């Protein structure tokens, strides 16, 4: 049987990050029941602002009027968010103009029409060879105004070991195939899988020390569409540090098109792999990103 390729799955994922939540100036809070709260990322729990002060929401607009929730992100510097490259790329892997994106940072509920004036414009998008190498699924978004009242998240700089306990968070849909994002931030626990286990489901898979690492869902704990770009964190000295960025998932059964939840393997872009490049783009020291 044909094993699907990493690239094919990334292309699929690009077409799947369609979480149907649009805000505009005419839409009041009352309209929010188009984003019902279901307490699951997949098997998730509500996350608090003190746990995720750095969390960001990415909104796309082609008309500067209607803003569609598209991905989750994390503040890693007062001027910059980190997210997945597939969140800001078109079907051909080209970066979309930053003018189309605004973000909300430091809130654990989705923005509404009333928040439009507080969304921050993205003024620059930097990627790291995503078009030619889709495993490099990472993007940096520069903000028009620095965020001074939020502490950015540090990067987990260590080797990603088998069974490393991690927590993934996002505003993504709570069921595979759904198009409605969660209107509250959700989190769930996931352990890193072994390179060997993941290779069994993906011929192209190398190891967890390259640009991406891999997890298997146990008890269905998983990330899903709309969580894309969001953080998967480790705890260091009881503080959350970002190990990866949600990239894509696939069912272990290649005949199934259920891409999140039970029996799924998921890939996360390993932020530390890009640390040197990130430091250069941000104009900061390498150490400042993880200490
Ligand atoms: C699934 O996630 C929940 C929290 O959302 C956690 O309590 C539980 O231990 C996780 N289960 C597994 C098998 O990792
Ligand atoms: C690899 O797969 C086996 C069999 O499903 C499982 O028992 C083991 O826990 C997995 N290893 C990791 C690191 O997830
Ligand atoms: C892990 O994979 C990367 C490519 O992604 C490769 O450069 C590296 O040599 C591999 N490391 C090990 C220990 O196999």
CSV table of C-alpha atoms and ligand atoms in Angstrom, one decimal:
chain,number,residue,atom,x,y,z
A,1,UNK,CA,0.0,0.0,0.0
A,2,UNK,CA,1.1,3.5,-0.7
A,3,UNK,CA,2.4,5.4,2.3
A,4,UNK,CA,1.3,9.0,2.0
A,5,UNK,CA,4.2,11.5,1.9
A,6,UNK,CA,4.9,14.3,4.4
A,7,UNK,CA,4.4,16.8,1.6
A,8,UNK,CA,1.0,15.4,0.5
A,9,UNK,CA,-0.2,15.6,4.1
A,10,UNK,CA,1.0,19.1,4.5
A,11,UNK,CA,-0.9,20.2,1.4
A,12,UNK,CA,-3.9,18.4,2.8
A,13,UNK,CA,-3.5,20.2,6.1
A,14,UNK,CA,-3.3,23.6,4.3
A,15,UNK,CA,-6.7,22.9,2.9
A,16,UNK,CA,-8.0,21.8,6.3
A,17,UNK,CA,-7.1,24.8,8.4
A,18,UNK,CA,-10.5,26.2,7.6
A,19,UNK,CA,-12.0,27.0,11.0
A,20,UNK,CA,-15.3,28.9,10.2
A,21,UNK,CA,-15.2,31.8,12.6
A,22,UNK,CA,-15.5,35.3,11.1
A,23,UNK,CA,-15.7,38.6,13.0
A,24,UNK,CA,-16.5,42.0,11.6
A,25,UNK,CA,-17.7,45.3,13.0
A,26,UNK,CA,-21.4,44.5,12.6
A,27,UNK,CA,-21.1,41.3,14.5
A,28,UNK,CA,-21.8,41.6,18.2
A,29,UNK,CA,-21.1,39.2,21.0
A,30,UNK,CA,-24.6,37.7,20.7
A,31,UNK,CA,-23.6,36.1,17.4
A,32,UNK,CA,-21.0,34.1,19.1
A,33,UNK,CA,-23.1,31.0,19.3
A,34,UNK,CA,-21.7,30.1,15.9
A,35,UNK,CA,-18.7,29.1,18.0
A,36,UNK,CA,-20.1,26.9,20.7
A,37,UNK,CA,-17.9,25.9,23.6
A,38,UNK,CA,-17.2,22.2,23.7
A,39,UNK,CA,-14.7,21.3,26.3
A,40,UNK,CA,-12.2,19.5,24.0
A,41,UNK,CA,-9.1,20.4,22.0
A,42,UNK,CA,-9.6,16.7,21.4
A,43,UNK,CA,-10.0,15.5,25.0
A,44,UNK,CA,-9.1,18.9,26.3
A,45,UNK,CA,-9.6,21.2,29.3
A,46,UNK,CA,-9.9,24.9,29.5
A,47,UNK,CA,-6.5,26.7,29.8
A,48,UNK,CA,-6.1,29.8,31.9
A,49,UNK,CA,-4.5,33.1,31.0
A,50,UNK,CA,-1.9,32.7,33.7
A,51,UNK,CA,-0.8,29.4,32.0
A,52,UNK,CA,-0.9,30.8,28.5
A,53,UNK,CA,-0.4,34.6,28.7
A,54,UNK,CA,1.6,34.5,25.5
A,55,UNK,CA,-1.1,32.8,23.4
A,56,UNK,CA,-2.0,34.5,20.1
A,57,UNK,CA,-4.9,34.3,17.6
A,58,UNK,CA,-4.3,34.8,13.9
A,59,UNK,CA,-7.1,36.4,11.7
A,60,UNK,CA,-7.1,36.5,7.9
A,61,UNK,CA,-8.9,39.2,5.9
A,62,UNK,CA,-9.0,39.7,2.2
A,63,UNK,CA,-11.2,42.8,2.5
A,64,UNK,CA,-10.0,44.4,5.8
A,65,UNK,CA,-13.6,44.0,7.0
A,66,UNK,CA,-14.3,40.3,7.7
A,67,UNK,CA,-11.7,38.6,9.7
A,68,UNK,CA,-11.5,34.9,9.8
A,69,UNK,CA,-9.9,33.0,12.6
A,70,UNK,CA,-7.2,30.9,11.0
A,71,UNK,CA,-4.5,29.7,13.4
A,72,UNK,CA,-3.1,29.8,16.9
A,73,UNK,CA,0.3,31.4,17.6
A,74,UNK,CA,2.7,32.3,20.5
A,75,UNK,CA,4.5,35.5,21.5
A,76,UNK,CA,8.2,34.8,21.7
A,77,UNK,CA,9.4,38.5,21.8
A,78,UNK,CA,7.5,41.7,22.3
A,79,UNK,CA,7.5,42.3,18.5
A,80,UNK,CA,7.1,38.7,17.2
A,81,UNK,CA,4.8,35.7,17.2
A,82,UNK,CA,5.8,32.3,16.1
A,83,UNK,CA,3.2,30.1,14.2
A,84,UNK,CA,3.2,27.5,11.4
A,85,UNK,CA,4.3,28.4,7.9
A,86,UNK,CA,1.3,26.6,6.4
A,87,UNK,CA,-0.9,29.1,8.3
A,88,UNK,CA,0.3,32.0,6.2
A,89,UNK,CA,1.0,30.2,2.9
A,90,UNK,CA,-1.1,29.8,-0.2
A,91,UNK,CA,-1.8,26.4,-1.9
A,92,UNK,CA,1.6,26.7,-3.7
A,93,UNK,CA,3.5,27.2,-0.5
A,94,UNK,CA,4.1,31.0,-1.1
A,95,UNK,CA,3.8,33.4,1.8
A,96,UNK,CA,0.6,35.5,1.8
A,97,UNK,CA,1.0,39.3,2.1
A,98,UNK,CA,1.2,40.2,5.8
A,99,UNK,CA,-1.3,43.0,5.2
A,100,UNK,CA,-4.0,40.3,5.2
A,101,UNK,CA,-3.3,39.3,8.8
A,102,UNK,CA,-4.1,40.7,12.2
A,103,UNK,CA,-3.6,39.1,15.6
A,104,UNK,CA,-5.0,39.2,19.1
A,105,UNK,CA,-2.5,38.4,21.8
A,106,UNK,CA,-3.0,37.4,25.5
A,107,UNK,CA,-6.6,36.4,25.5
A,108,UNK,CA,-8.1,33.0,26.1
A,109,UNK,CA,-11.4,33.6,24.3
A,110,UNK,CA,-11.7,34.3,20.6
A,111,UNK,CA,-11.9,38.0,19.6
A,112,UNK,CA,-15.3,39.4,18.6
A,113,UNK,CA,-16.4,42.2,16.3
A,114,UNK,CA,-16.0,44.5,19.3
A,115,UNK,CA,-12.3,43.7,19.5
A,116,UNK,CA,-11.5,44.6,15.9
A,117,UNK,CA,-9.9,47.9,16.7
A,118,UNK,CA,-7.6,46.2,19.2
A,119,UNK,CA,-6.3,43.6,16.7
A,120,UNK,CA,-2.7,44.2,15.8
A,121,UNK,CA,-1.5,44.4,12.2
A,122,UNK,CA,1.2,41.9,11.0
A,123,UNK,CA,3.9,43.9,9.1
A,124,UNK,CA,6.3,41.2,8.2
A,125,UNK,CA,6.3,37.4,7.8
A,126,UNK,CA,9.5,35.4,7.7
A,127,UNK,CA,9.6,31.7,6.9
A,128,UNK,CA,12.5,29.2,6.7
A,129,UNK,CA,12.4,27.4,3.4
A,130,UNK,CA,8.9,26.0,3.8
A,131,UNK,CA,8.1,26.0,0.1
A,132,UNK,CA,11.0,23.7,-0.8
A,133,UNK,CA,11.0,21.8,2.5
A,134,UNK,CA,7.5,21.5,4.1
A,135,UNK,CA,8.9,20.1,7.3
A,136,UNK,CA,10.2,23.6,7.9
A,137,UNK,CA,6.6,24.5,9.0
A,138,UNK,CA,7.5,27.6,11.0
A,139,UNK,CA,6.8,31.3,10.5
A,140,UNK,CA,7.6,34.5,12.4
A,141,UNK,CA,5.1,37.3,12.4
A,142,UNK,CA,6.3,40.8,13.2
A,143,UNK,CA,3.8,43.1,14.8
A,144,UNK,CA,3.1,46.7,14.0
A,145,UNK,CA,3.2,47.5,17.8
A,146,UNK,CA,5.2,45.8,20.4
A,147,UNK,CA,3.2,44.0,23.2
A,148,UNK,CA,4.6,45.3,26.4
A,149,UNK,CA,2.2,43.8,29.0
A,150,UNK,CA,2.7,40.1,28.1
A,151,UNK,CA,5.8,38.0,29.0
A,152,UNK,CA,6.9,36.1,25.8
A,153,UNK,CA,7.4,32.3,26.1
A,154,UNK,CA,10.9,30.9,26.1
A,155,UNK,CA,12.1,28.1,23.8
A,156,UNK,CA,12.7,24.6,25.1
A,157,UNK,CA,16.4,24.1,24.0
A,158,UNK,CA,16.9,20.5,24.9
A,159,UNK,CA,16.8,17.3,22.9
A,160,UNK,CA,13.3,15.9,22.5
A,161,UNK,CA,13.3,12.5,24.2
A,162,UNK,CA,10.8,9.6,23.9
A,163,UNK,CA,7.8,10.0,26.1
A,164,UNK,CA,8.7,13.6,27.0
A,165,UNK,CA,5.5,14.9,28.6
A,166,UNK,CA,4.1,17.9,26.7
A,167,UNK,CA,0.9,19.9,26.6
A,168,UNK,CA,-0.6,21.2,23.4
A,169,UNK,CA,-3.0,24.2,23.4
A,170,UNK,CA,-5.1,26.0,20.8
A,171,UNK,CA,-8.5,27.4,19.7
A,172,UNK,CA,-8.8,24.6,17.1
A,173,UNK,CA,-11.9,22.5,16.3
A,174,UNK,CA,-12.8,19.9,18.9
A,175,UNK,CA,-13.8,17.1,16.4
A,176,UNK,CA,-12.1,15.9,13.3
A,177,UNK,CA,-13.9,17.3,10.2
A,178,UNK,CA,-15.6,20.1,12.2
A,179,UNK,CA,-15.1,23.6,10.9
A,180,UNK,CA,-16.1,25.4,14.1
A,181,UNK,CA,-13.2,26.5,16.4
A,182,UNK,CA,-13.4,26.4,20.1
A,183,UNK,CA,-14.1,29.9,21.5
A,184,UNK,CA,-12.0,29.2,24.6
A,185,UNK,CA,-8.4,28.2,24.7
A,186,UNK,CA,-8.1,24.4,25.3
A,187,UNK,CA,-5.1,22.3,26.3
A,188,UNK,CA,-4.4,18.6,26.5
A,189,UNK,CA,-1.5,16.3,27.5
A,190,UNK,CA,0.5,14.4,24.9
A,191,UNK,CA,3.8,12.5,25.1
A,192,UNK,CA,6.5,12.5,22.5
A,193,UNK,CA,6.6,9.2,20.5
A,194,UNK,CA,9.8,7.4,19.3
A,195,UNK,CA,11.3,8.0,15.9
A,196,UNK,CA,10.9,4.3,15.3
A,197,UNK,CA,7.2,4.2,16.1
A,198,UNK,CA,6.6,7.2,13.8
A,199,UNK,CA,8.7,5.7,10.9
A,200,UNK,CA,6.2,2.7,10.9
A,201,UNK,CA,3.5,5.1,9.6
A,202,UNK,CA,5.6,7.4,7.4
A,203,UNK,CA,8.5,6.2,5.2
A,204,UNK,CA,9.9,9.7,5.1
A,205,UNK,CA,10.1,10.1,8.8
A,206,UNK,CA,13.6,10.4,10.1
A,207,UNK,CA,13.8,11.3,13.8
A,208,UNK,CA,12.7,13.7,16.5
A,209,UNK,CA,16.0,15.7,16.3
A,210,UNK,CA,15.3,17.3,12.9
A,211,UNK,CA,12.9,20.1,12.0
A,212,UNK,CA,9.9,18.2,13.4
A,213,UNK,CA,9.0,15.8,16.1
A,214,UNK,CA,6.2,13.3,16.2
A,215,UNK,CA,3.6,12.2,18.8
A,216,UNK,CA,1.0,9.4,18.8
A,217,UNK,CA,-2.4,10.1,20.4
A,218,UNK,CA,-3.2,7.9,23.4
A,219,UNK,CA,-6.8,8.0,24.6
A,220,UNK,CA,-7.5,10.3,21.7
A,221,UNK,CA,-5.7,13.3,23.2
A,222,UNK,CA,-4.7,15.4,20.2
A,223,UNK,CA,-4.5,18.7,18.5
A,224,UNK,CA,-6.8,19.4,15.5
A,225,UNK,CA,-7.5,21.9,12.7
A,226,UNK,CA,-7.2,25.5,13.9
A,227,UNK,CA,-4.7,24.5,16.6
A,228,UNK,CA,-2.2,24.7,13.8
A,229,UNK,CA,0.6,27.1,14.6
A,230,UNK,CA,-0.2,26.9,18.3
A,231,UNK,CA,2.3,25.9,21.0
A,232,UNK,CA,3.2,22.4,22.3
A,233,UNK,CA,5.0,23.1,25.6
A,234,UNK,CA,7.2,21.4,28.1
A,235,UNK,CA,7.5,22.3,31.8
A,236,UNK,CA,10.9,23.6,32.9
A,237,UNK,CA,11.2,24.8,36.5
A,238,UNK,CA,7.4,24.8,36.6
A,239,UNK,CA,7.3,27.2,33.7
A,240,UNK,CA,5.9,26.5,30.2
A,241,UNK,CA,8.5,26.7,27.4
A,242,UNK,CA,7.7,26.1,23.8
A,243,UNK,CA,9.0,22.8,22.3
A,244,UNK,CA,7.0,22.9,19.1
A,245,UNK,CA,4.4,24.4,16.8
A,246,UNK,CA,1.4,22.3,15.7
A,247,UNK,CA,2.0,21.3,12.1
A,248,UNK,CA,-0.2,18.4,10.9
A,249,UNK,CA,-1.7,15.1,11.8
A,250,UNK,CA,-2.7,11.9,10.0
A,251,UNK,CA,-4.5,8.7,10.9
A,252,UNK,CA,-2.4,5.6,11.4
A,253,UNK,CA,-4.8,3.8,9.1
A,254,UNK,CA,-4.1,5.3,5.7
A,255,UNK,CA,-7.7,4.4,4.7
A,256,UNK,CA,-9.1,6.7,7.3
A,257,UNK,CA,-9.6,10.4,6.7
A,258,UNK,CA,-10.0,11.2,10.4
A,259,UNK,CA,-6.9,13.3,11.0
A,260,UNK,CA,-7.3,14.1,14.7
A,261,UNK,CA,-8.2,12.2,17.9
A,262,UNK,CA,-7.9,8.4,18.3
A,263,UNK,CA,-5.2,6.4,16.4
A,264,UNK,CA,-3.5,9.5,15.0
A,265,UNK,CA,0.1,10.6,14.7
A,266,UNK,CA,0.9,14.3,14.7
A,267,UNK,CA,3.9,16.3,13.8
A,268,UNK,CA,5.1,19.5,15.5
A,269,UNK,CA,7.8,21.8,14.2
A,270,UNK,CA,10.7,21.8,16.6
A,271,UNK,CA,11.3,25.4,17.5
A,272,UNK,CA,14.9,24.8,18.9
A,273,UNK,CA,15.9,23.5,15.4
A,274,UNK,CA,15.4,27.1,14.1
A,275,UNK,CA,16.7,28.9,17.2
A,276,UNK,CA,19.8,30.4,15.5
A,277,UNK,CA,17.8,31.6,12.5
A,278,UNK,CA,15.1,33.0,14.8
A,279,UNK,CA,17.7,34.9,16.8
A,280,UNK,CA,19.1,36.5,13.6
A,281,UNK,CA,15.6,37.6,12.4
A,282,UNK,CA,14.7,39.0,15.8
A,283,UNK,CA,18.1,40.7,16.2
A,284,UNK,CA,18.5,39.2,19.7
A,285,UNK,CA,21.1,36.8,21.3
A,286,UNK,CA,20.5,33.1,21.0
A,287,UNK,CA,20.6,32.8,24.8
A,288,UNK,CA,17.8,35.4,25.3
A,289,UNK,CA,15.4,33.1,23.5
A,290,UNK,CA,15.8,30.2,26.0
A,291,UNK,CA,17.0,31.7,29.3
B,1,LIG,C1,-5.1,13.2,28.1
B,1,LIG,O1,-5.2,14.6,28.5
B,1,LIG,C2,-5.7,14.8,29.8
B,1,LIG,C3,-5.8,16.3,30.0
B,1,LIG,O2,-6.5,16.9,29.0
B,1,LIG,C4,-4.7,14.1,30.8
B,1,LIG,O3,-5.3,14.3,32.1
B,1,LIG,C5,-4.5,12.7,30.5
B,1,LIG,O4,-3.5,12.1,31.3
B,1,LIG,C6,-4.1,12.5,29.1
B,1,LIG,N1,-4.1,11.1,28.7
B,1,LIG,C7,-3.0,10.5,28.2
B,1,LIG,C8,-3.1,9.0,28.0
B,1,LIG,O5,-2.0,11.1,28.0
B,2,LIG,C1,5.6,2.8,20.5
B,2,LIG,O1,4.5,1.9,20.2
B,2,LIG,C2,4.3,0.9,21.1
B,2,LIG,C3,3.3,0.0,20.6
B,2,LIG,O2,2.1,0.7,20.2
B,2,LIG,C4,3.9,1.5,22.5
B,2,LIG,O3,3.8,0.5,23.4
B,2,LIG,C5,5.0,2.5,22.9
B,2,LIG,O4,4.7,3.1,24.1
B,2,LIG,C6,5.3,3.5,21.8
B,2,LIG,N1,6.5,4.3,22.2
B,2,LIG,C7,6.4,5.6,22.4
B,2,LIG,C8,7.7,6.3,22.9
B,2,LIG,O5,5.4,6.2,22.3
B,3,LIG,C1,17.9,13.1,12.2
B,3,LIG,O1,17.3,13.5,11.0
B,3,LIG,C2,18.1,14.6,10.4
B,3,LIG,C3,17.3,15.1,9.2
B,3,LIG,O2,16.1,15.5,9.6
B,3,LIG,C4,19.5,14.2,10.1
B,3,LIG,O3,20.2,15.3,9.6
B,3,LIG,C5,20.2,13.6,11.3
B,3,LIG,O4,21.4,13.1,11.0
B,3,LIG,C6,19.3,12.6,12.0
B,3,LIG,N1,19.9,12.2,13.3
B,3,LIG,C7,20.0,11.0,13.7
B,3,LIG,C8,20.6,10.8,15.1
B,3,LIG,O5,19.6,10.0,13.1
